[in-house]
Amino acid sequence: MITVHHLNNSRSQRVLWLLEELGLPYEIRRYQRQPDMMAPKELRAVHPLGKSPVITDNGATIAESGAIVEYIIDTYGDGRLIPPPKTPERLRYTYWLHYAEGSAMPPLLLKLLFTMMPQRAPALLRPLVKLVAGGALTGFVDPQLKQHMAFWDSELAKSDYFAGADFTAADIQMSFPLEAASSRAGLDQSYPNAQAWLARIHARPAYKRALEKGGPYEIGKA
């Protein structure tokens, strides 16, 4: 049976959702973030980097969200949640599956980092840190995020889901960037197609079941 090493408020929520969509049995091993928001050291006993998500299954340990999605779909999907091979939808599926972490998440992580820096700086240095962080946000990070959000919205104007007309695991993978952007990067009603997509995924019964099993999840608001 698959074991999900689940960190609260993290990307591992997507793994629970994928397993619920496929109706697969699994168990959850829970880990709580430390006060500094980092994962606890116990996760290093599962994987040397000590990050989530990680799953264990049949003696194998698989880390990285995209690799986990591919493993579960290839091993247990039976053709579900993935478009047929050699179709335009399959190409789009592969693109979004890897874009989610490769291109979408870095500017969102920079947004979080530069927003938190002034709060964590020593009092005497806080004005200077705030000035530097603010310059990085307005000069680089925020314009990048606006470009990505406009891209998502324009692509979702073409079809209800990222790979085409049907919901796929690529949508599960893309949920974290869009939910993070909605929470802290300005993905609001000025991006109507992205907002409609968020409403569609939040209404899925498997998404709701995953939230119930995963516990508090402040990134996505169903």
mmCIF file of C-alpha atoms in Angstrom:
data_model
loop_
_atom_site.group_PDB
_atom_site.id
_atom_site.type_symbol
_atom_site.label_atom_id
_atom_site.label_comp_id
_atom_site.label_asym_id
_atom_site.label_seq_id
_atom_site.Cartn_x
_atom_site.Cartn_y
_atom_site.Cartn_z
ATOM 1 C CA MET A 1 0.000 0.000 0.000
ATOM 2 C CA ILE A 2 1.143 3.532 -0.773
ATOM 3 C CA THR A 3 2.261 5.586 2.219
ATOM 4 C CA VAL A 4 2.099 9.354 1.803
ATOM 5 C CA HIS A 5 4.514 11.240 4.015
ATOM 6 C CA HIS A 6 2.279 14.252 4.408
ATOM 7 C CA LEU A 7 3.422 17.680 5.578
ATOM 8 C CA ASN A 8 0.681 20.104 6.505
ATOM 9 C CA ASN A 9 0.111 23.057 4.136
ATOM 10 C CA SER A 10 2.326 21.584 1.460
ATOM 11 C CA ARG A 11 2.435 20.121 -2.018
ATOM 12 C CA SER A 12 1.715 16.671 -0.579
ATOM 13 C CA GLN A 13 -1.961 17.664 -0.475
ATOM 14 C CA ARG A 14 -1.945 17.131 -4.253
ATOM 15 C CA VAL A 15 -0.824 13.534 -3.790
ATOM 16 C CA LEU A 16 -3.753 12.819 -1.483
ATOM 17 C CA TRP A 17 -6.081 14.377 -4.029
ATOM 18 C CA LEU A 18 -4.668 12.253 -6.875
ATOM 19 C CA LEU A 19 -5.091 9.078 -4.818
ATOM 20 C CA GLU A 20 -8.667 10.034 -3.974
ATOM 21 C CA GLU A 21 -9.452 10.698 -7.643
ATOM 22 C CA LEU A 22 -8.185 7.223 -8.510
ATOM 23 C CA GLY A 23 -9.899 5.567 -5.549
ATOM 24 C CA LEU A 24 -6.657 3.936 -4.380
ATOM 25 C CA PRO A 25 -6.023 2.711 -0.834
ATOM 26 C CA TYR A 26 -3.254 4.548 1.005
ATOM 27 C CA GLU A 27 -2.077 5.503 4.442
ATOM 28 C CA ILE A 28 -0.936 8.887 5.702
ATOM 29 C CA ARG A 29 2.091 9.481 7.881
ATOM 30 C CA ARG A 30 1.774 13.031 9.194
ATOM 31 C CA TYR A 31 4.465 15.630 9.818
ATOM 32 C CA GLN A 32 3.969 19.149 11.183
ATOM 33 C CA ARG A 33 5.905 22.207 10.107
ATOM 34 C CA GLN A 34 8.224 23.738 12.658
ATOM 35 C CA PRO A 35 7.756 27.349 13.851
ATOM 36 C CA ASP A 36 10.108 28.487 11.067
ATOM 37 C CA MET A 37 7.773 26.718 8.574
ATOM 38 C CA MET A 38 10.443 24.171 7.674
ATOM 39 C CA ALA A 39 9.721 20.438 7.602
ATOM 40 C CA PRO A 40 10.746 18.478 10.700
ATOM 41 C CA LYS A 41 13.996 16.531 10.698
ATOM 42 C CA GLU A 42 12.061 13.236 10.881
ATOM 43 C CA LEU A 43 11.376 13.547 7.155
ATOM 44 C CA ARG A 44 15.114 13.096 6.508
ATOM 45 C CA ALA A 45 14.758 9.522 7.705
ATOM 46 C CA VAL A 46 12.445 8.981 4.715
ATOM 47 C CA HIS A 47 14.404 10.977 2.120
ATOM 48 C CA PRO A 48 17.808 12.675 2.554
ATOM 49 C CA LEU A 49 16.481 16.116 1.583
ATOM 50 C CA GLY A 50 13.771 15.950 4.244
ATOM 51 C CA LYS A 51 11.100 17.510 2.054
ATOM 52 C CA SER A 52 7.505 16.676 1.220
ATOM 53 C CA PRO A 53 5.894 15.170 -0.778
ATOM 54 C CA VAL A 54 7.437 11.752 -0.511
ATOM 55 C CA ILE A 55 5.696 8.417 -0.942
ATOM 56 C CA THR A 56 6.845 4.898 -0.226
ATOM 57 C CA ASP A 57 5.393 1.944 -2.099
ATOM 58 C CA ASN A 58 6.567 -1.642 -2.509
ATOM 59 C CA GLY A 59 10.000 -0.846 -1.142
ATOM 60 C CA ALA A 60 10.503 2.221 -3.334
ATOM 61 C CA THR A 61 10.803 5.813 -2.115
ATOM 62 C CA ILE A 62 9.645 8.456 -4.596
ATOM 63 C CA ALA A 63 10.109 12.193 -4.082
ATOM 64 C CA GLU A 64 9.228 15.264 -6.193
ATOM 65 C CA SER A 65 5.620 16.029 -7.052
ATOM 66 C CA GLY A 66 5.906 15.426 -10.790
ATOM 67 C CA ALA A 67 7.732 12.132 -10.350
ATOM 68 C CA ILE A 68 5.139 10.973 -7.826
ATOM 69 C CA VAL A 69 2.266 11.854 -10.153
ATOM 70 C CA GLU A 70 3.927 10.012 -13.040
ATOM 71 C CA TYR A 71 4.629 6.965 -10.867
ATOM 72 C CA ILE A 72 1.067 6.716 -9.558
ATOM 73 C CA ILE A 73 -0.512 7.277 -12.979
ATOM 74 C CA ASP A 74 1.833 4.789 -14.677
ATOM 75 C CA THR A 75 1.508 2.145 -11.953
ATOM 76 C CA TYR A 76 -2.112 2.414 -10.889
ATOM 77 C CA GLY A 77 -3.907 4.755 -13.284
ATOM 78 C CA ASP A 78 -5.023 2.225 -15.915
ATOM 79 C CA GLY A 79 -5.303 5.069 -18.419
ATOM 80 C CA ARG A 80 -7.234 7.364 -16.101
ATOM 81 C CA LEU A 81 -6.440 11.079 -15.642
ATOM 82 C CA ILE A 82 -4.041 11.107 -18.595
ATOM 83 C CA PRO A 83 -4.832 11.789 -22.275
ATOM 84 C CA PRO A 84 -4.154 9.097 -24.875
ATOM 85 C CA PRO A 85 -0.602 8.911 -26.262
ATOM 86 C CA LYS A 86 0.343 10.849 -29.390
ATOM 87 C CA THR A 87 -2.471 13.379 -29.068
ATOM 88 C CA PRO A 88 -2.269 17.181 -28.704
ATOM 89 C CA GLU A 89 -3.867 16.764 -25.271
ATOM 90 C CA ARG A 90 -1.071 14.417 -24.177
ATOM 91 C CA LEU A 91 1.544 16.975 -25.187
ATOM 92 C CA ARG A 92 -0.268 19.677 -23.237
ATOM 93 C CA TYR A 93 -0.579 17.302 -20.273
ATOM 94 C CA THR A 94 3.174 16.670 -20.239
ATOM 95 C CA TYR A 95 3.922 20.371 -20.538
ATOM 96 C CA TRP A 96 1.727 21.452 -17.616
ATOM 97 C CA LEU A 97 2.838 18.531 -15.458
ATOM 98 C CA HIS A 98 6.417 19.828 -15.597
ATOM 99 C CA TYR A 99 5.697 23.557 -15.922
ATOM 100 C CA ALA A 100 3.972 23.584 -12.522
ATOM 101 C CA GLU A 101 7.214 23.180 -10.581
ATOM 102 C CA GLY A 102 9.753 24.129 -13.234
ATOM 103 C CA SER A 103 8.393 27.569 -14.195
ATOM 104 C CA ALA A 104 5.351 28.472 -12.097
ATOM 105 C CA MET A 105 6.614 27.880 -8.559
ATOM 106 C CA PRO A 106 9.996 29.714 -8.562
ATOM 107 C CA PRO A 107 8.517 33.256 -8.787
ATOM 108 C CA LEU A 108 5.869 32.316 -6.219
ATOM 109 C CA LEU A 109 8.588 31.156 -3.837
ATOM 110 C CA LEU A 110 10.514 34.375 -4.459
ATOM 111 C CA LYS A 111 7.342 36.335 -3.698
ATOM 112 C CA LEU A 112 7.027 34.534 -0.375
ATOM 113 C CA LEU A 113 10.726 34.950 0.428
ATOM 114 C CA PHE A 114 10.949 38.671 -0.304
ATOM 115 C CA THR A 115 7.671 39.326 1.516
ATOM 116 C CA MET A 116 8.927 37.549 4.641
ATOM 117 C CA MET A 117 12.453 38.988 4.652
ATOM 118 C CA PRO A 118 11.620 42.372 6.257
ATOM 119 C CA GLN A 119 9.517 40.676 8.943
ATOM 120 C CA ARG A 120 12.417 38.435 9.952
ATOM 121 C CA ALA A 121 15.222 40.963 9.711
ATOM 122 C CA PRO A 122 16.742 42.518 12.859
ATOM 123 C CA ALA A 123 14.998 45.748 13.800
ATOM 124 C CA LEU A 124 17.944 47.978 12.891
ATOM 125 C CA LEU A 125 18.280 46.411 9.444
ATOM 126 C CA ARG A 126 14.565 46.168 8.709
ATOM 127 C CA PRO A 127 14.244 49.444 6.734
ATOM 128 C CA LEU A 128 17.140 48.498 4.466
ATOM 129 C CA VAL A 129 15.911 44.922 3.994
ATOM 130 C CA LYS A 130 12.427 46.222 3.252
ATOM 131 C CA LEU A 131 13.833 48.563 0.620
ATOM 132 C CA VAL A 132 15.856 45.816 -1.071
ATOM 133 C CA ALA A 133 13.029 43.256 -0.904
ATOM 134 C CA GLY A 134 10.495 45.782 -2.186
ATOM 135 C CA GLY A 135 12.728 46.620 -5.113
ATOM 136 C CA ALA A 136 13.095 42.950 -6.014
ATOM 137 C CA LEU A 137 9.338 42.460 -5.832
ATOM 138 C CA THR A 138 8.329 45.465 -7.909
ATOM 139 C CA GLY A 139 11.213 45.242 -10.356
ATOM 140 C CA PHE A 140 11.292 41.529 -11.069
ATOM 141 C CA VAL A 141 9.044 39.143 -9.144
ATOM 142 C CA ASP A 142 5.655 40.829 -9.501
ATOM 143 C CA PRO A 143 6.012 41.454 -13.269
ATOM 144 C CA GLN A 144 6.983 37.803 -13.729
ATOM 145 C CA LEU A 145 3.967 36.653 -11.747
ATOM 146 C CA LYS A 146 1.610 38.858 -13.750
ATOM 147 C CA GLN A 147 2.990 37.338 -16.940
ATOM 148 C CA HIS A 148 2.413 33.804 -15.642
ATOM 149 C CA MET A 149 -1.092 34.565 -14.377
ATOM 150 C CA ALA A 150 -2.089 36.131 -17.694
ATOM 151 C CA PHE A 151 -0.725 33.019 -19.413
ATOM 152 C CA TRP A 152 -2.813 30.702 -17.226
ATOM 153 C CA ASP A 153 -5.931 32.749 -17.832
ATOM 154 C CA SER A 154 -5.466 32.831 -21.596
ATOM 155 C CA GLU A 155 -4.815 29.085 -21.766
ATOM 156 C CA LEU A 156 -7.891 28.318 -19.654
ATOM 157 C CA ALA A 157 -9.953 30.424 -22.044
ATOM 158 C CA LYS A 158 -9.316 27.687 -24.622
ATOM 159 C CA SER A 159 -10.595 24.758 -22.546
ATOM 160 C CA ASP A 160 -12.007 23.996 -19.110
ATOM 161 C CA TYR A 161 -8.840 22.203 -18.004
ATOM 162 C CA PHE A 162 -5.143 22.608 -18.669
ATOM 163 C CA ALA A 163 -4.726 19.613 -20.989
ATOM 164 C CA GLY A 164 -8.035 20.097 -22.780
ATOM 165 C CA ALA A 165 -11.711 19.433 -22.192
ATOM 166 C CA ASP A 166 -11.125 16.692 -19.619
ATOM 167 C CA PHE A 167 -9.774 16.889 -16.084
ATOM 168 C CA THR A 168 -6.350 15.213 -15.767
ATOM 169 C CA ALA A 169 -3.514 14.799 -13.307
ATOM 170 C CA ALA A 170 -1.960 17.907 -14.867
ATOM 171 C CA ASP A 171 -4.740 19.910 -13.231
ATOM 172 C CA ILE A 172 -3.873 18.355 -9.891
ATOM 173 C CA GLN A 173 -0.245 19.341 -10.418
ATOM 174 C CA MET A 174 -1.210 22.891 -11.396
ATOM 175 C CA SER A 175 -3.475 23.361 -8.388
ATOM 176 C CA PHE A 176 -0.701 24.383 -6.005
ATOM 177 C CA PRO A 177 0.668 27.258 -8.139
ATOM 178 C CA LEU A 178 -2.786 28.690 -8.801
ATOM 179 C CA GLU A 179 -3.903 28.324 -5.203
ATOM 180 C CA ALA A 180 -0.666 29.948 -4.006
ATOM 181 C CA ALA A 181 -1.102 32.774 -6.511
ATOM 182 C CA SER A 182 -4.695 33.258 -5.394
ATOM 183 C CA SER A 183 -3.549 33.400 -1.787
ATOM 184 C CA ARG A 184 -0.583 35.751 -2.076
ATOM 185 C CA ALA A 185 0.144 36.949 -5.605
ATOM 186 C CA GLY A 186 -2.996 38.705 -6.842
ATOM 187 C CA LEU A 187 -4.752 35.981 -8.832
ATOM 188 C CA ASP A 188 -8.163 37.559 -8.388
ATOM 189 C CA GLN A 189 -11.357 38.107 -10.382
ATOM 190 C CA SER A 190 -9.417 40.017 -13.019
ATOM 191 C CA TYR A 191 -8.374 36.524 -14.158
ATOM 192 C CA PRO A 192 -11.866 35.051 -14.641
ATOM 193 C CA ASN A 193 -10.865 31.837 -16.409
ATOM 194 C CA ALA A 194 -8.351 30.931 -13.717
ATOM 195 C CA GLN A 195 -10.911 31.716 -11.016
ATOM 196 C CA ALA A 196 -13.501 29.547 -12.760
ATOM 197 C CA TRP A 197 -10.973 26.716 -12.938
ATOM 198 C CA LEU A 198 -10.273 27.016 -9.211
ATOM 199 C CA ALA A 199 -13.997 26.840 -8.513
ATOM 200 C CA ARG A 200 -14.294 23.699 -10.655
ATOM 201 C CA ILE A 201 -11.471 21.847 -8.936
ATOM 202 C CA HIS A 202 -12.613 22.873 -5.451
ATOM 203 C CA ALA A 203 -16.056 21.450 -6.206
ATOM 204 C CA ARG A 204 -14.713 17.982 -7.025
ATOM 205 C CA PRO A 205 -15.684 15.385 -4.400
ATOM 206 C CA ALA A 206 -12.190 13.858 -4.397
ATOM 207 C CA TYR A 207 -10.652 17.264 -3.685
ATOM 208 C CA LYS A 208 -12.942 17.661 -0.688
ATOM 209 C CA ARG A 209 -12.195 14.151 0.568
ATOM 210 C CA ALA A 210 -8.463 14.835 0.325
ATOM 211 C CA LEU A 211 -8.897 18.002 2.390
ATOM 212 C CA GLU A 212 -10.787 16.083 5.057
ATOM 213 C CA LYS A 213 -8.043 13.451 5.266
ATOM 214 C CA GLY A 214 -5.089 15.803 4.915
ATOM 215 C CA GLY A 215 -6.151 18.270 7.558
ATOM 216 C CA PRO A 216 -5.809 22.075 7.577
ATOM 217 C CA TYR A 217 -4.654 23.429 4.233
ATOM 218 C CA GLU A 218 -4.318 27.198 4.149
ATOM 219 C CA ILE A 219 -3.124 27.413 0.539
ATOM 220 C CA GLY A 220 -6.374 26.239 -1.032
ATOM 221 C CA LYS A 221 -9.716 27.468 0.202
ATOM 222 C CA ALA A 222 -12.524 25.163 -0.910
#
